[in-house]
Coordinates of C-alpha atoms in Angstrom, one line a residue:
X1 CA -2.3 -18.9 20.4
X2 CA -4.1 -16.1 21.9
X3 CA -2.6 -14.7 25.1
X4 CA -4.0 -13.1 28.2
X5 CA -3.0 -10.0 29.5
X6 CA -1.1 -11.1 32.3
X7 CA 1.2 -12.9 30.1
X8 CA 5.0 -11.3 29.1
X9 CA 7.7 -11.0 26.7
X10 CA 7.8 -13.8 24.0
X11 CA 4.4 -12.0 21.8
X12 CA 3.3 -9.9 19.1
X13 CA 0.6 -7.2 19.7
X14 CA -2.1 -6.8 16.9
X15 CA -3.0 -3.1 16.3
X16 CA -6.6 -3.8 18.2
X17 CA -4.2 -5.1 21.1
X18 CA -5.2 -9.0 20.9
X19 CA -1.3 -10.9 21.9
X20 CA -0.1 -13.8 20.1
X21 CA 2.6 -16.1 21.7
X22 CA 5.8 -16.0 19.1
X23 CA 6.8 -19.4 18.7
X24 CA 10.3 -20.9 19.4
X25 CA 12.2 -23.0 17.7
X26 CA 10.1 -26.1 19.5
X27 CA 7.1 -25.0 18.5
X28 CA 8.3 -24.7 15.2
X29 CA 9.1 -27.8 14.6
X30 CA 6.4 -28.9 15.6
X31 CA 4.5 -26.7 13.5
X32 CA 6.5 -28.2 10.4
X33 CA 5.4 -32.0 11.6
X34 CA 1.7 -30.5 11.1
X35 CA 2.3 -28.7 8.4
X36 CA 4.1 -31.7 5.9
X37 CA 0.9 -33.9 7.2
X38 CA -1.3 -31.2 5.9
X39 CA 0.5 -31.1 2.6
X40 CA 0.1 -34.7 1.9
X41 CA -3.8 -34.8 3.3
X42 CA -4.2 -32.2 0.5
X43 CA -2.0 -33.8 -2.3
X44 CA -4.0 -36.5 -2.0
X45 CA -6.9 -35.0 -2.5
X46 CA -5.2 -33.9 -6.1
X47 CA -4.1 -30.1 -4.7
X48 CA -0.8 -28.7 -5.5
X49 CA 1.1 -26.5 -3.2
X50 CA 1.6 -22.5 -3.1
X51 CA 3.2 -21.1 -0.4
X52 CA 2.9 -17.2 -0.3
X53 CA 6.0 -15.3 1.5
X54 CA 4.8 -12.1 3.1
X55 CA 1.4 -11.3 4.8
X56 CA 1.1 -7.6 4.2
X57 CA -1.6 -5.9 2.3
X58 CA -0.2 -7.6 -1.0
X59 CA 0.2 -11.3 0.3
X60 CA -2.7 -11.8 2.4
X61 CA -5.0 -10.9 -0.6
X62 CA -3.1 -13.0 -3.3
X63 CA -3.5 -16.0 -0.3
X64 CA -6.9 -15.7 -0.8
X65 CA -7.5 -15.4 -4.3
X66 CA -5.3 -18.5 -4.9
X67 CA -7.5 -20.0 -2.3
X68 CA -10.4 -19.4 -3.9
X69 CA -9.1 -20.6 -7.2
X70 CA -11.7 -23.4 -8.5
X71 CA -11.0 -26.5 -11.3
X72 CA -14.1 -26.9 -13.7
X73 CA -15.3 -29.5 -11.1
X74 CA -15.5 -26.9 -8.5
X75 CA -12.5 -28.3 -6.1
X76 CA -9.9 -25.9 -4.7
X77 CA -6.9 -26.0 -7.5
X78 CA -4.4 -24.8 -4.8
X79 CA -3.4 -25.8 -0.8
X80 CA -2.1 -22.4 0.3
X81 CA 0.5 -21.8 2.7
X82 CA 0.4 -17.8 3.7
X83 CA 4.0 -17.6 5.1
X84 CA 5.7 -14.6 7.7
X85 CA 8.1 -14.5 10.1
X86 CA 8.2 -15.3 14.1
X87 CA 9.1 -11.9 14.4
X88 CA 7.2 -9.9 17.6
X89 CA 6.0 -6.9 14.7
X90 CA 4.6 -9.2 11.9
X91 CA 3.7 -12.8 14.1
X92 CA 0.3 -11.5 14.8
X93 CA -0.9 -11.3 11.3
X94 CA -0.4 -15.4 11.2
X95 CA -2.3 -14.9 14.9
X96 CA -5.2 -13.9 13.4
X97 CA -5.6 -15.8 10.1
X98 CA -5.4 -18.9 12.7
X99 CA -8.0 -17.3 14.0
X100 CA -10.3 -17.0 10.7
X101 CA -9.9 -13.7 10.6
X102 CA -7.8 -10.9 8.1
X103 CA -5.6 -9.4 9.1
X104 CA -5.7 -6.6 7.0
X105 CA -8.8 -3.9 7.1
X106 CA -10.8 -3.9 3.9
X107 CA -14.1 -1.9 2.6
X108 CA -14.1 -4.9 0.7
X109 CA -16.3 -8.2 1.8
X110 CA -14.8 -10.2 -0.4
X111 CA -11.8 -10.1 1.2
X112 CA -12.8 -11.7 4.6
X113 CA -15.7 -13.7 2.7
X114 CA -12.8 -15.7 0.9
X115 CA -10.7 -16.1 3.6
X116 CA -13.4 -17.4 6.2
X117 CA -14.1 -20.1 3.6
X118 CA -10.3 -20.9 2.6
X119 CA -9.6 -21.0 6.5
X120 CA -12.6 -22.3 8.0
X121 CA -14.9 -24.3 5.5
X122 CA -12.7 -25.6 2.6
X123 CA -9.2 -25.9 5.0
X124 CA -7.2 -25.3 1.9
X125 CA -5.7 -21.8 3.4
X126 CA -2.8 -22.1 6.5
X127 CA -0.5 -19.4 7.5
X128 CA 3.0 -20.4 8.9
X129 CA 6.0 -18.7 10.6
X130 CA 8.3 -21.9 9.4
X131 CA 10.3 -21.7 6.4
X132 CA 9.9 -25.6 6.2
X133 CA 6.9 -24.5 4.1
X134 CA 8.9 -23.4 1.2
X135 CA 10.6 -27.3 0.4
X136 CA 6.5 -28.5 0.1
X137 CA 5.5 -25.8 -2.5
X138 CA 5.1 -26.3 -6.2
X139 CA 5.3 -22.4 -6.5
X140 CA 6.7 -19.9 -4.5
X141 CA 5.0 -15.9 -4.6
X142 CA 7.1 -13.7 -3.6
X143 CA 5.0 -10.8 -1.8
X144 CA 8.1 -9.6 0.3
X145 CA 8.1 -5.6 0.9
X146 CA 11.5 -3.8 -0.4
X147 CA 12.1 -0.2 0.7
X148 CA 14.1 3.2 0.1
X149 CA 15.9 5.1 2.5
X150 CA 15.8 7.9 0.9
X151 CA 12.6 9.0 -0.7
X152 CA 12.8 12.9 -1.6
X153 CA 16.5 12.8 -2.8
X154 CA 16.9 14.6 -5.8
X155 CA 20.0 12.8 -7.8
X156 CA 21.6 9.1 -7.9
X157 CA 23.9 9.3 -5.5
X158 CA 20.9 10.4 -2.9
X159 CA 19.0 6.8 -3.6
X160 CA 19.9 4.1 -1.2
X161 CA 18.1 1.1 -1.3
X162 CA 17.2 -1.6 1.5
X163 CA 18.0 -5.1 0.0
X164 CA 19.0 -7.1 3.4
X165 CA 15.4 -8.4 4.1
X166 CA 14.6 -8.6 0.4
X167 CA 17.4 -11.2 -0.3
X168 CA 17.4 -12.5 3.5
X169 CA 13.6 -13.7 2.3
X170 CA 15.4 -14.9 -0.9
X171 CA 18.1 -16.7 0.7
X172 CA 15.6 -18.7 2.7
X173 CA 13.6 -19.9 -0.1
X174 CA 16.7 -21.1 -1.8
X175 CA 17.7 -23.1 1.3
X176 CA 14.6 -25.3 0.8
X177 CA 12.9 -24.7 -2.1
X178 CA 12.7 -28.3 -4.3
X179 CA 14.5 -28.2 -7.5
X180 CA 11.4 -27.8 -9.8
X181 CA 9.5 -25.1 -7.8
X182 CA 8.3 -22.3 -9.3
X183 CA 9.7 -19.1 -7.9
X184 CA 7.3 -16.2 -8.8
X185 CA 8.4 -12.5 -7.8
X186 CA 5.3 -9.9 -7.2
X187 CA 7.2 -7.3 -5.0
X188 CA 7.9 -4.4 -6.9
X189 CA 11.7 -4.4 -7.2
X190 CA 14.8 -2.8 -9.5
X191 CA 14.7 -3.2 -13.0
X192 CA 17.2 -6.1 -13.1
X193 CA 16.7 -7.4 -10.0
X194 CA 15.1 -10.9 -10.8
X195 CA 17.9 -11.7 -13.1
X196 CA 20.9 -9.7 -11.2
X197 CA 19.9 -10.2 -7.3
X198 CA 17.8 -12.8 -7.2
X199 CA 18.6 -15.2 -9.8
X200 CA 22.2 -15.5 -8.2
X201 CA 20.7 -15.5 -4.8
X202 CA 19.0 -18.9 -5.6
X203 CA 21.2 -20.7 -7.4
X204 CA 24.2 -19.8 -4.6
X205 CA 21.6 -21.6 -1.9
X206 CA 20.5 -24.2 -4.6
X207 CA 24.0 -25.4 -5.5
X208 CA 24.8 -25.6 -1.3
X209 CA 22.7 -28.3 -1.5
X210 CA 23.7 -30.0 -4.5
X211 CA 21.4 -28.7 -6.5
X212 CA 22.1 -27.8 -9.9
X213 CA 19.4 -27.8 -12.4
X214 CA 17.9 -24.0 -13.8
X215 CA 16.2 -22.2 -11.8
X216 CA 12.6 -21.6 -12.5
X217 CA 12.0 -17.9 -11.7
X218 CA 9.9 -15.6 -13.1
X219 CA 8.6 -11.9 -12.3
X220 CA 4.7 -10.5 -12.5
X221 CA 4.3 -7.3 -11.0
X222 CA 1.1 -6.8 -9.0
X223 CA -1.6 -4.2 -9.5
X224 CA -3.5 -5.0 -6.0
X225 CA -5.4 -1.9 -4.7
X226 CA -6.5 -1.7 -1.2
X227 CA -10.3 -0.5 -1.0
X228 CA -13.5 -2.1 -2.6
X229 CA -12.3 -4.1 -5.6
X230 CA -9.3 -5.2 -3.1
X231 CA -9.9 -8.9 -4.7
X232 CA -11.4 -8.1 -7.9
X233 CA -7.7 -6.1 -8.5
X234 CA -5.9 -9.5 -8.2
X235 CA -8.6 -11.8 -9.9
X236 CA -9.9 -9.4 -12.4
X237 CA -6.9 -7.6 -13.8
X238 CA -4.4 -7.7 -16.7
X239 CA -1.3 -9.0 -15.3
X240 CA 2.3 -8.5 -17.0
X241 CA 4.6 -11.4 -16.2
X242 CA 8.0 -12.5 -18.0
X243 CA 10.5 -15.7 -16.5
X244 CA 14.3 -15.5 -17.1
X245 CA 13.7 -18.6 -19.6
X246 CA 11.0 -20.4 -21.8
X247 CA 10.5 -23.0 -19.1
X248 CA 10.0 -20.7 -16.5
X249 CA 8.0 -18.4 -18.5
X250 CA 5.6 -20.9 -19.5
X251 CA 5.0 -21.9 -15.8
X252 CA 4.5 -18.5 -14.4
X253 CA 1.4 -18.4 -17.4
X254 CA 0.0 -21.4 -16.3
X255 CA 0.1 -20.3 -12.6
X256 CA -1.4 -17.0 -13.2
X257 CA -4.1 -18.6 -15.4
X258 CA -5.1 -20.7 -12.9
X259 CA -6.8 -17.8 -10.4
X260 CA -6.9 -14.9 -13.1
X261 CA -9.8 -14.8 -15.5
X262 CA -7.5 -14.5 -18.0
X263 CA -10.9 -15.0 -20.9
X264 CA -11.7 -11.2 -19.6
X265 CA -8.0 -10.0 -18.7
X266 CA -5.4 -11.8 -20.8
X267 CA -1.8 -12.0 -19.5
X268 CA 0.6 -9.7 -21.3
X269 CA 4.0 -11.5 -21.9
X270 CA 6.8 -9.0 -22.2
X271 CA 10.3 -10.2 -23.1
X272 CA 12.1 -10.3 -20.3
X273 CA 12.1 -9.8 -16.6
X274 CA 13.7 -6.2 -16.6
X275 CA 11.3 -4.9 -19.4
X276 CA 8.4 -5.8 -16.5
X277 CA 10.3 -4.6 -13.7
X278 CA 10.8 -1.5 -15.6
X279 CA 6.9 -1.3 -16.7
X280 CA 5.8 -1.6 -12.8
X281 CA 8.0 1.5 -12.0
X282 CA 7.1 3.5 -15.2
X283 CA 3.3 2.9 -14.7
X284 CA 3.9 4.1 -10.9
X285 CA 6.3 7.1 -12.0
X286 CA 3.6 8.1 -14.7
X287 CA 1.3 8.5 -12.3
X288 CA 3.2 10.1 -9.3
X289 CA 4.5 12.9 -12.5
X290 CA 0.3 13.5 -13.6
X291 CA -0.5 14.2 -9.5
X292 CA 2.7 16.6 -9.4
X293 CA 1.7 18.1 -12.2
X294 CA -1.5 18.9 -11.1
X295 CA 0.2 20.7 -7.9
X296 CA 1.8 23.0 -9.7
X297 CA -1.8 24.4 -11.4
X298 CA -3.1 23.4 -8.5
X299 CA -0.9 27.1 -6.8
X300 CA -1.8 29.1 -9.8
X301 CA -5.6 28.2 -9.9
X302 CA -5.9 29.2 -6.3
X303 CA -4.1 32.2 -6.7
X304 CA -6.2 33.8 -9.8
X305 CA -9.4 32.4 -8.5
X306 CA -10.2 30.0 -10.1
X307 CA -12.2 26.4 -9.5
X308 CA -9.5 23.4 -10.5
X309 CA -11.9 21.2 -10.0
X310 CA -14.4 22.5 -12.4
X311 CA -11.9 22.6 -14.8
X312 CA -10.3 19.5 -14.4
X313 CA -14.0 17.6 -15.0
X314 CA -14.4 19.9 -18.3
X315 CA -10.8 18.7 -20.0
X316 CA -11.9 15.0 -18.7
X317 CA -14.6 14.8 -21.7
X318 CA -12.1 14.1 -23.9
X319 CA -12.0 10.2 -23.7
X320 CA -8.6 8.9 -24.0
X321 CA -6.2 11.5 -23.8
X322 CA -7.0 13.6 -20.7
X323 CA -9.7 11.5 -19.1
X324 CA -6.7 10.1 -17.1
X325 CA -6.1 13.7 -15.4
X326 CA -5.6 13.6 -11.9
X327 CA -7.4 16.1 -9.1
X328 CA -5.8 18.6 -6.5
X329 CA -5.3 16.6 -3.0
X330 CA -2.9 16.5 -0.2
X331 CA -0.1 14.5 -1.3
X332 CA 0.9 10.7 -2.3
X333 CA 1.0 8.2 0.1
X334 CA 1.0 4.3 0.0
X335 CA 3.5 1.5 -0.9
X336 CA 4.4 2.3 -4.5
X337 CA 4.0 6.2 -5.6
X338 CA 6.2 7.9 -2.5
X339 CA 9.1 5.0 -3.7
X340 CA 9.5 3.4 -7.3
X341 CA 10.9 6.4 -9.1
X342 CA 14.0 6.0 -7.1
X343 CA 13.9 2.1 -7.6
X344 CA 14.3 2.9 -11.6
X345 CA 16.8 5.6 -10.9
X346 CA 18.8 3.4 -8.5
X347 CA 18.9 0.4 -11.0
X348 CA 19.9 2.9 -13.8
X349 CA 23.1 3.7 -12.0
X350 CA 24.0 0.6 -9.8
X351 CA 22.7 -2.2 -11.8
X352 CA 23.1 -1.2 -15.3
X353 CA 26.2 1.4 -14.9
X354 CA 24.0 4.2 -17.2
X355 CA 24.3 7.7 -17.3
X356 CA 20.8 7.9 -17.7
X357 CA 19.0 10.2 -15.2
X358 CA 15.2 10.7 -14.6
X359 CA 15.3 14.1 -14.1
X360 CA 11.5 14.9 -14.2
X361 CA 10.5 11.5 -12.6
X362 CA 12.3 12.8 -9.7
X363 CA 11.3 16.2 -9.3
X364 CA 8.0 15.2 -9.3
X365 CA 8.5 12.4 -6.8
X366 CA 10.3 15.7 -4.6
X367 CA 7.0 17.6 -5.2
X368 CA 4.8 14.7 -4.3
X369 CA 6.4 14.6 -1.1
X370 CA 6.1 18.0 0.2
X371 CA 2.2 18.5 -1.1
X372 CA 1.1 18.3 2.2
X373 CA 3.0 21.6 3.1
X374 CA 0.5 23.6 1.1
X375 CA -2.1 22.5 3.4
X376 CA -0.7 23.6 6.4
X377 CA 0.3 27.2 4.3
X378 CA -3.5 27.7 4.0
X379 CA -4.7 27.2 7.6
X380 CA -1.7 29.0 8.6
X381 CA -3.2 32.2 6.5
X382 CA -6.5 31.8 7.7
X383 CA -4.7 31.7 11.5
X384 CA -3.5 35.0 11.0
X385 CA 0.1 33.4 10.9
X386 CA 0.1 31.7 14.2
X387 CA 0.0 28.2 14.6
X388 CA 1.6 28.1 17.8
X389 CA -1.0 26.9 20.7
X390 CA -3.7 25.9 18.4
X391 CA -5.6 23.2 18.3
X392 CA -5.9 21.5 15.2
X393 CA -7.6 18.2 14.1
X394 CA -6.7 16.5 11.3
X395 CA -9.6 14.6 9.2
X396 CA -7.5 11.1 8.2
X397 CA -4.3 9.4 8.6
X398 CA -4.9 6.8 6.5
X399 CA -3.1 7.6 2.6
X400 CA -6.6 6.0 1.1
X401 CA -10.5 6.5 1.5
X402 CA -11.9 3.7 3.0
X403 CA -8.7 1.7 4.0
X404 CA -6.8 1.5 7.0
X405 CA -3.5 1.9 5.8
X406 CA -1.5 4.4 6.5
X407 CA 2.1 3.2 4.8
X408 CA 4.1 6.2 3.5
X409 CA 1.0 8.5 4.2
X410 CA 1.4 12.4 3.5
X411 CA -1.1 13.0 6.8
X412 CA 2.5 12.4 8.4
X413 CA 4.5 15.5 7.1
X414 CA 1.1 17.6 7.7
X415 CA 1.3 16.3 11.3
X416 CA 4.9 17.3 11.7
X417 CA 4.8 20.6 10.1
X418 CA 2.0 21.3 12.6
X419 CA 3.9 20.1 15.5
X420 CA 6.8 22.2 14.3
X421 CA 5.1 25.3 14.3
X422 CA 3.6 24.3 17.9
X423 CA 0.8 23.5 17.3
X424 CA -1.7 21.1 19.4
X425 CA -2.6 18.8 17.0
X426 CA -6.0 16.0 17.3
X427 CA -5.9 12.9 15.1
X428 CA -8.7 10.8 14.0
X429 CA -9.4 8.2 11.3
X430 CA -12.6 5.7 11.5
X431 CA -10.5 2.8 10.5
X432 CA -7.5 3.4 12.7
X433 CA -7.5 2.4 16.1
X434 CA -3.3 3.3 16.2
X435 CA -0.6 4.2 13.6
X436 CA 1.6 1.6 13.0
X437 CA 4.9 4.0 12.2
X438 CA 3.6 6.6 14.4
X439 CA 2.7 4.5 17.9
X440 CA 3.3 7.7 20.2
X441 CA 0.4 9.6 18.3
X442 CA -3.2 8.6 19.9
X443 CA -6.1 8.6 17.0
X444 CA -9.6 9.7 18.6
X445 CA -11.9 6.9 17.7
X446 CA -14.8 9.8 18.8
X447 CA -15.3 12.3 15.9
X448 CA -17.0 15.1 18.1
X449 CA -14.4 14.5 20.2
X450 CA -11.7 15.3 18.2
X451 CA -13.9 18.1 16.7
X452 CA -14.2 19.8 20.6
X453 CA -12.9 22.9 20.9
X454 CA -10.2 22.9 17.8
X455 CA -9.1 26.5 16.5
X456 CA -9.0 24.1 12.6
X457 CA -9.6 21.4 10.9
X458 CA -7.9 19.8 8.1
X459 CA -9.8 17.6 5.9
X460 CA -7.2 14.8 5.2
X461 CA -8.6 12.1 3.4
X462 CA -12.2 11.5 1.9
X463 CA -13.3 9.1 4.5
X464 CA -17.0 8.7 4.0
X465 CA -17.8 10.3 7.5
X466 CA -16.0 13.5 6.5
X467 CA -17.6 13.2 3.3
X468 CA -21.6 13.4 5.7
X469 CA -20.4 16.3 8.0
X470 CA -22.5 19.1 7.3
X471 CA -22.5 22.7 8.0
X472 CA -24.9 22.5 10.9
X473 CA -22.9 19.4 12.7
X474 CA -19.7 21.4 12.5
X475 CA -21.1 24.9 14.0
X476 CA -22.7 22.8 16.6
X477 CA -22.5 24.6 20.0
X478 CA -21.3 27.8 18.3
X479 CA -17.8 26.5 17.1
X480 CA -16.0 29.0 14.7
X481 CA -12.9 27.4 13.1
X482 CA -10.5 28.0 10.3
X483 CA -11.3 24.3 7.8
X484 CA -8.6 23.2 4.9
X485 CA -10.6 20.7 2.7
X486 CA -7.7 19.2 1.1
X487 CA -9.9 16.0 -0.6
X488 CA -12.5 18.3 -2.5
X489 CA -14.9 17.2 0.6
X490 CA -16.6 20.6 1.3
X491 CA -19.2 21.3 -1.8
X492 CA -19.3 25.3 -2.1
X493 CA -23.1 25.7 -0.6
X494 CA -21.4 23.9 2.8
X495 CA -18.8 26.3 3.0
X496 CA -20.6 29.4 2.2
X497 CA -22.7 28.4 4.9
X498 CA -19.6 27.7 6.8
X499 CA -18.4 31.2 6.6
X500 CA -21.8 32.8 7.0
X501 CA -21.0 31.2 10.7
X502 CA -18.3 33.0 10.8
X503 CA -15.9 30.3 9.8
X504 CA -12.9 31.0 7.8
X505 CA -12.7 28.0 4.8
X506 CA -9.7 27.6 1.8
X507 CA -9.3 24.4 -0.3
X508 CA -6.7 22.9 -2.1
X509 CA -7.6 23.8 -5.4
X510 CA -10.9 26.1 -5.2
X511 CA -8.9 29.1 -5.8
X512 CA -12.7 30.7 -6.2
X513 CA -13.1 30.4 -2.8
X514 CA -10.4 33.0 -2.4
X515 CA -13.0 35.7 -3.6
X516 CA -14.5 35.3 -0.6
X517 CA -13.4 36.9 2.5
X518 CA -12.2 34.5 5.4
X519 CA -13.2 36.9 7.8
X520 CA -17.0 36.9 9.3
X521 CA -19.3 38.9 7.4
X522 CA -20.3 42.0 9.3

């Protein structure tokens, strides 16, 4: 229900400021009432049940693709319940699927093409706040977020990790889930963790109840990428799945099969749970150590001169081997990258009682973190050292061209190192009208406005209006700034023009621009 302004406590506030009522525990149960005559309206019509726990950017995209699943005769294989809690931070998310609409921001049309069918033509999507929904399901996804306190600590005993809500979300599908259901986890999680958290978890809450036949449980990590092949990366993607028996592992393939062309991207079946838990984090901690890498060529290419860039795009011809190389940037944002090196270090000590420490994986996760520093070294240079009283705008909060997400995003430490040094600092992204984790920061929706009378700019994020601003738009009015392209945004005929202006211009890893002089030419 959509409230008006005049209405009070009791809602949840979507980020574009639309309230939704938060329902109480009446209006739940009525809720449930609809919801089991939904479930038989659709049995009957030969669907089976999946009910998706967590509506983030994972969950909401995996609701649709299930949704859009098709049997050979073109009806919808699967009646999908998108589940979250009644909670006044997340209850607007199942507000606004009610509504036909996604909650989540996406370059891709897919996304809200798939759900405006599911929800308002075919009627085989509904979201719920009522854990009822989880005793109607013949399989349960598991798209629940599990974080780290600590994300820069730089040994074991440093790592602490935030189960609560992880097995709280657990612990209420074991309270109702039937005895045959499919429980399938997606959430990135410790190695061991299906089989040594959750496993137990469930069959604690099953045998409350009487219930004592196996488990079926299963883990398949997900690859989903926010941006333009947002679907495509859940529809059109090799999965790796295993379950914690033959039963359950044969389920989980037939489930995935059933909304993953599996003809183009076959399922890769590994031989146990932990040997995927521990694939997810190594293919995240592979990539996080290639981008730290980079930083540390990134500080020596700059200082002798030298065009990264260029280079990195001549060791890319060779085709599988270095083709893989990542570019200089600002840092490492998201769900995954900032995160899962500790979730493997974490489960190597406290799960599995090793000695075993990942001593590059997390120095580069340490690096990763504190990219965004170097950004903020350059402008300070070109400031003559003072930072104090500036006014700075920074180009992007978001961690992602094109996307309005702005989990774990390094624009953050950029934004506090600038506030440190006392700096004024302007924010603007074209897909964020606020900042979730950051509620106290205002975003400028107006780019020339943000632009006004700054003493820099940093170039955050490759958003494609920072990718059309052009020499002439940012002298406009005679405006002479200090500008830190930190996304390779700047091509090196707009910032020679730039500096014939009298601008002063550095980028993260065009060390060649250093042979210029920041000064304005005489």
């Amino acid at each position: 229900m959509v409230l008006s302004a005049a209405e009070p406590a009791g809602y949840a506030v979507a980020p574009d400021g639309t309230k939704y009522r938060v329902p109480d525990q009446v209006a739940l149960r009525r809720e449930r009432l609809h919801l089991e005559a939904a479930v038989a309206a659709q049995r009957a019509r030969g669907r089976s049940v999946v009910a998706v726990q967590g509506l983030g950017f994972v969950g909401v995209a995996v609701a649709a693709a299930l949704a859009a699943a098709r049997r050979p005769n073109g009806d919808a294989c699967w009646f999908v319940i998108g589940v979250d809690l009644p909670r006044t931070d997340s209850f607007w998310k199942i507000g606004k699927l009610g509504q036909g609409l996604s909650p989540v921001a996406s370059p891709d049309p897919e996304l809200d093409r798939l759900l405006q069918d599911a929800l308002c033509v075919t009627g085989n999507l509904h979201a719920t706040a009522t854990e009822a929904a989880y005793a109607l399901a013949d399989v349960i996804v598991v798209d629940m977020p599990l974080d780290v306190h600590d994300r820069v600590g730089s040994g074991p005993g440093q790592v602490r990790i935030h189960l609560s809500a992880f097995e709280s979300a657990i612990r209420s599908i074991g309270r109702h889930m039937r005895a045959d259901t499919l429980v399938l986890i997606e959430t990135t999680v410790p190695i061991g963790a299906t089989e040594k958290i959750v496993l137990p978890i469930l069959e604690q809450e099953r045998a409350a109840r009487g219930l004592r036949a196996p488990v079926r449980l299963a883990y398949a990590y997900e690859r989903v990428t926010p941006g333009p092949r947002y679907v495509d990366s859940i529809r059109r993607f090799w999965r790796v799945f295993a379950g914690v028996d033959a039963e359950s592992t044969a389920a989980a393939r037939a489930f995935l099969s059933s909304f993953i062309e599996t003809d183009r991207f076959p399922l890769q079946e590994v031989q146990s749970p932990r040997a995927a838990e521990l694939g997810k984090l190594l293919e995240n901690s592979y990539r996080a150590a290639n981008i730290a890498f980079i930083q540390e060529w990134t500080l020596l290419a700059e200082r002798l001169g030298v065009n990264l860039f260029e280079v990195i795009d001549a060791i890319r011809v060779r085709a599988g081997t270095h083709d893989n190389i990542r570019q200089p940037g600002l840092g490492v944002g998201g769900y995954c990258l900032p995160k899962d090196s500790l979730l493997a270090q974490w489960s190597a000590t406290e799960l599995f009682g090793t000695d075993v420490t990942l001593d590059v994986t997390l120095r580069a996760l340490k690096i990763n973190h504190f990219m965004p520093e170097h950004a903020v070294n350059l402008l300070r240079e070109m400031l003559d050292g003072k930072l104090a009283g500036r006014r700075i705008a920074i180009c992007g909060v978001s961690y992602v061209p094109e996307v309005g997400d702005t989990r774990n995003t390094p624009t953050e430490l950029l934004l506090d190192r600038l506030l440190e040094d006392g700096a004024e600092v302007v924010l603007h992204d074209p897909y964020l009208p606020s900042w979730p984790e950051r509620p106290e920061q205002r975003i400028e929706s107006d780019l020339a406005a943000a632009l006004h009378g700054v003493d820099g700019i940093v170039l955050a994020v490759a958003h494609r209006p920072y990718r059309a601003l052009g020499a002439a738009s940012l002298v406009a009015g005679g405006r002479r700034a200090a500008l830190v392209d930190a996304q390779n945004i700047v091509d090196d005929g707009t910032a020679e023009a730039l500096r014939v202006a009298g601008w002063r211009v550095a980028g993260v890893g065009k060390g060649h621009w250093r042979t210029k002089e920041y000064q304005c030419p005489a």
